Amino acid sequence: MISNLNNSVAFYRNLFNRMPVSLSFDTARFTWEEKDILLTETGKRPEVKSCHTVEVHSVEHLHEMYARIKRYISQYDWHSQCKILDKQFAVSDPDGHQWIIKQGEVEINCSIADYCFLEQTTK
């Protein structure tokens, strides 16, 4: 569940470097590797935030994803003090759902306070 489909489509298009496989006035669907992400606009920010992981197959691919997200975030009112941390980085979508992008066998714990999430600032 997302609050604004346009904002979320822009975020996921940049994260996955692809267009949605389907798009309507209130839903969009992306596929990435074995993941199927269905976005449904509700008009309000979700109260429960989810945490997801994406595994990439090379450090180069990790760096490409990170560079795309940094370029995307720099175009909007986002703040960041992040860098790639031990073959992984984390980013929050416009509604606060967290994505941890990792390369290889990196142990993931979504509650780790050390993660540096790239987040949208609210005005």
PDB file of C-alpha atoms in Angstrom:
ATOM      1  CA  MET A   1       0.000   0.000   0.000  1.00  0.00           C
ATOM      2  CA  ILE A   2       1.342   3.390  -1.003  1.00  0.00           C
ATOM      3  CA  SER A   3       0.146   6.957  -0.690  1.00  0.00           C
ATOM      4  CA  ASN A   4       1.120   8.285  -4.140  1.00  0.00           C
ATOM      5  CA  LEU A   5       1.537   6.028  -7.168  1.00  0.00           C
ATOM      6  CA  ASN A   6       3.539   8.534  -9.231  1.00  0.00           C
ATOM      7  CA  ASN A   7       6.160   8.995  -6.497  1.00  0.00           C
ATOM      8  CA  SER A   8       6.457   5.263  -5.910  1.00  0.00           C
ATOM      9  CA  VAL A   9       6.704   4.382  -9.609  1.00  0.00           C
ATOM     10  CA  ALA A  10       9.539   6.898 -10.006  1.00  0.00           C
ATOM     11  CA  PHE A  11      11.362   5.406  -7.000  1.00  0.00           C
ATOM     12  CA  TYR A  12      11.002   1.762  -8.064  1.00  0.00           C
ATOM     13  CA  ARG A  13      11.787   2.560 -11.696  1.00  0.00           C
ATOM     14  CA  ASN A  14      15.116   3.958 -10.506  1.00  0.00           C
ATOM     15  CA  LEU A  15      15.780   1.220  -7.964  1.00  0.00           C
ATOM     16  CA  PHE A  16      15.189  -1.633 -10.422  1.00  0.00           C
ATOM     17  CA  ASN A  17      16.216   0.246 -13.591  1.00  0.00           C
ATOM     18  CA  ARG A  18      13.059  -0.831 -15.404  1.00  0.00           C
ATOM     19  CA  MET A  19       9.530   0.253 -16.118  1.00  0.00           C
ATOM     20  CA  PRO A  20       6.579  -1.444 -14.426  1.00  0.00           C
ATOM     21  CA  VAL A  21       5.284  -4.535 -16.226  1.00  0.00           C
ATOM     22  CA  SER A  22       1.755  -3.217 -15.730  1.00  0.00           C
ATOM     23  CA  LEU A  23       0.385   0.202 -14.826  1.00  0.00           C
ATOM     24  CA  SER A  24      -3.128   1.523 -14.261  1.00  0.00           C
ATOM     25  CA  PHE A  25      -4.543   4.631 -12.607  1.00  0.00           C
ATOM     26  CA  ASP A  26      -4.086   3.225  -9.057  1.00  0.00           C
ATOM     27  CA  THR A  27      -1.756   0.195  -9.357  1.00  0.00           C
ATOM     28  CA  ALA A  28       1.634  -0.689 -10.765  1.00  0.00           C
ATOM     29  CA  ARG A  29       3.491  -3.989 -10.827  1.00  0.00           C
ATOM     30  CA  PHE A  30       7.239  -4.434 -11.023  1.00  0.00           C
ATOM     31  CA  THR A  31       9.208  -7.653 -11.291  1.00  0.00           C
ATOM     32  CA  TRP A  32      12.794  -8.070 -10.146  1.00  0.00           C
ATOM     33  CA  GLU A  33      14.520 -11.449 -10.208  1.00  0.00           C
ATOM     34  CA  GLU A  34      11.956 -13.633  -8.385  1.00  0.00           C
ATOM     35  CA  LYS A  35      10.205 -10.709  -6.678  1.00  0.00           C
ATOM     36  CA  ASP A  36       6.834  -9.422  -7.807  1.00  0.00           C
ATOM     37  CA  ILE A  37       6.026  -6.000  -6.354  1.00  0.00           C
ATOM     38  CA  LEU A  38       2.441  -4.791  -6.572  1.00  0.00           C
ATOM     39  CA  LEU A  39       1.891  -1.144  -5.657  1.00  0.00           C
ATOM     40  CA  THR A  40      -1.642  -0.031  -4.816  1.00  0.00           C
ATOM     41  CA  GLU A  41      -2.387   3.628  -4.144  1.00  0.00           C
ATOM     42  CA  THR A  42      -4.512   4.296  -1.060  1.00  0.00           C
ATOM     43  CA  GLY A  43      -4.062   8.063  -0.796  1.00  0.00           C
ATOM     44  CA  LYS A  44      -2.591   7.892   2.723  1.00  0.00           C
ATOM     45  CA  ARG A  45       0.779   6.846   4.124  1.00  0.00           C
ATOM     46  CA  PRO A  46       0.720   3.301   5.474  1.00  0.00           C
ATOM     47  CA  GLU A  47       0.977   2.934   9.246  1.00  0.00           C
ATOM     48  CA  VAL A  48       2.958  -0.316   9.014  1.00  0.00           C
ATOM     49  CA  LYS A  49       6.285  -0.129   7.207  1.00  0.00           C
ATOM     50  CA  SER A  50       7.753  -3.245   5.626  1.00  0.00           C
ATOM     51  CA  CYS A  51      11.360  -4.320   5.116  1.00  0.00           C
ATOM     52  CA  HIS A  52      12.549  -6.132   1.980  1.00  0.00           C
ATOM     53  CA  THR A  53      15.861  -7.348   0.637  1.00  0.00           C
ATOM     54  CA  VAL A  54      17.254  -7.498  -2.871  1.00  0.00           C
ATOM     55  CA  GLU A  55      20.346  -9.558  -3.610  1.00  0.00           C
ATOM     56  CA  VAL A  56      22.565  -8.568  -6.510  1.00  0.00           C
ATOM     57  CA  HIS A  57      25.131 -10.860  -8.065  1.00  0.00           C
ATOM     58  CA  SER A  58      28.161  -8.585  -8.234  1.00  0.00           C
ATOM     59  CA  VAL A  59      29.723  -5.652  -6.443  1.00  0.00           C
ATOM     60  CA  GLU A  60      29.566  -3.740  -9.739  1.00  0.00           C
ATOM     61  CA  HIS A  61      25.800  -4.236  -9.889  1.00  0.00           C
ATOM     62  CA  LEU A  62      25.505  -3.078  -6.257  1.00  0.00           C
ATOM     63  CA  HIS A  63      27.452   0.080  -7.108  1.00  0.00           C
ATOM     64  CA  GLU A  64      25.257   0.698 -10.188  1.00  0.00           C
ATOM     65  CA  MET A  65      22.074   0.453  -8.100  1.00  0.00           C
ATOM     66  CA  TYR A  66      23.560   2.728  -5.443  1.00  0.00           C
ATOM     67  CA  ALA A  67      24.575   5.333  -8.055  1.00  0.00           C
ATOM     68  CA  ARG A  68      21.080   5.278  -9.626  1.00  0.00           C
ATOM     69  CA  ILE A  69      19.399   5.754  -6.256  1.00  0.00           C
ATOM     70  CA  LYS A  70      21.795   8.562  -5.292  1.00  0.00           C
ATOM     71  CA  ARG A  71      21.041  10.357  -8.607  1.00  0.00           C
ATOM     72  CA  TYR A  72      17.307   9.887  -8.095  1.00  0.00           C
ATOM     73  CA  ILE A  73      17.404  11.093  -4.498  1.00  0.00           C
ATOM     74  CA  SER A  74      19.470  14.163  -5.403  1.00  0.00           C
ATOM     75  CA  GLN A  75      16.620  15.320  -7.689  1.00  0.00           C
ATOM     76  CA  TYR A  76      14.132  15.488  -4.818  1.00  0.00           C
ATOM     77  CA  ASP A  77      14.024  16.792  -1.272  1.00  0.00           C
ATOM     78  CA  TRP A  78      15.840  13.845   0.257  1.00  0.00           C
ATOM     79  CA  HIS A  79      18.715  13.763   2.709  1.00  0.00           C
ATOM     80  CA  SER A  80      21.535  11.300   2.864  1.00  0.00           C
ATOM     81  CA  GLN A  81      24.689  10.630   4.763  1.00  0.00           C
ATOM     82  CA  CYS A  82      24.925   7.128   3.367  1.00  0.00           C
ATOM     83  CA  LYS A  83      27.577   5.060   1.728  1.00  0.00           C
ATOM     84  CA  ILE A  84      27.834   1.422   0.795  1.00  0.00           C
ATOM     85  CA  LEU A  85      28.407  -0.483   4.013  1.00  0.00           C
ATOM     86  CA  ASP A  86      30.145  -3.863   3.648  1.00  0.00           C
ATOM     87  CA  LYS A  87      28.566  -4.881   0.328  1.00  0.00           C
ATOM     88  CA  GLN A  88      25.151  -3.475   1.143  1.00  0.00           C
ATOM     89  CA  PHE A  89      23.131  -0.307   1.383  1.00  0.00           C
ATOM     90  CA  ALA A  90      19.612   0.538   2.433  1.00  0.00           C
ATOM     91  CA  VAL A  91      17.000   2.890   1.089  1.00  0.00           C
ATOM     92  CA  SER A  92      13.463   3.806   2.097  1.00  0.00           C
ATOM     93  CA  ASP A  93      10.786   4.311  -0.533  1.00  0.00           C
ATOM     94  CA  PRO A  94       8.605   7.460  -0.433  1.00  0.00           C
ATOM     95  CA  ASP A  95       6.246   5.799   2.083  1.00  0.00           C
ATOM     96  CA  GLY A  96       9.007   4.557   4.401  1.00  0.00           C
ATOM     97  CA  HIS A  97       9.152   0.914   3.315  1.00  0.00           C
ATOM     98  CA  GLN A  98      12.763  -0.177   3.703  1.00  0.00           C
ATOM     99  CA  TRP A  99      14.826  -1.946   1.069  1.00  0.00           C
ATOM    100  CA  ILE A 100      18.202  -3.477   1.844  1.00  0.00           C
ATOM    101  CA  ILE A 101      20.278  -4.153  -1.248  1.00  0.00           C
ATOM    102  CA  LYS A 102      23.088  -6.636  -0.670  1.00  0.00           C
ATOM    103  CA  GLN A 103      25.707  -8.502  -2.615  1.00  0.00           C
ATOM    104  CA  GLY A 104      26.525 -12.072  -1.652  1.00  0.00           C
ATOM    105  CA  GLU A 105      26.002 -13.781   1.667  1.00  0.00           C
ATOM    106  CA  VAL A 106      25.558 -10.734   3.892  1.00  0.00           C
ATOM    107  CA  GLU A 107      23.433 -11.319   6.982  1.00  0.00           C
ATOM    108  CA  ILE A 108      20.455  -8.969   7.058  1.00  0.00           C
ATOM    109  CA  ASN A 109      18.557  -7.718  10.077  1.00  0.00           C
ATOM    110  CA  CYS A 110      15.994  -5.023   9.332  1.00  0.00           C
ATOM    111  CA  SER A 111      16.087  -3.735  12.905  1.00  0.00           C
ATOM    112  CA  ILE A 112      19.796  -2.906  12.907  1.00  0.00           C
ATOM    113  CA  ALA A 113      20.232   0.705  14.021  1.00  0.00           C
ATOM    114  CA  ASP A 114      23.554   0.936  12.134  1.00  0.00           C
ATOM    115  CA  TYR A 115      21.856   0.947   8.749  1.00  0.00           C
ATOM    116  CA  CYS A 116      22.010   4.268   7.039  1.00  0.00           C
ATOM    117  CA  PHE A 117      18.749   4.604   5.155  1.00  0.00           C
ATOM    118  CA  LEU A 118      18.313   7.117   2.393  1.00  0.00           C
ATOM    119  CA  GLU A 119      14.995   8.727   3.282  1.00  0.00           C
ATOM    120  CA  GLN A 120      12.678  11.373   1.946  1.00  0.00           C
ATOM    121  CA  THR A 121      12.370  14.387   4.189  1.00  0.00           C
ATOM    122  CA  THR A 122       8.882  15.572   5.032  1.00  0.00           C
ATOM    123  CA  LYS A 123       7.874  19.203   4.754  1.00  0.00           C
TER     124      LYS A 123
END
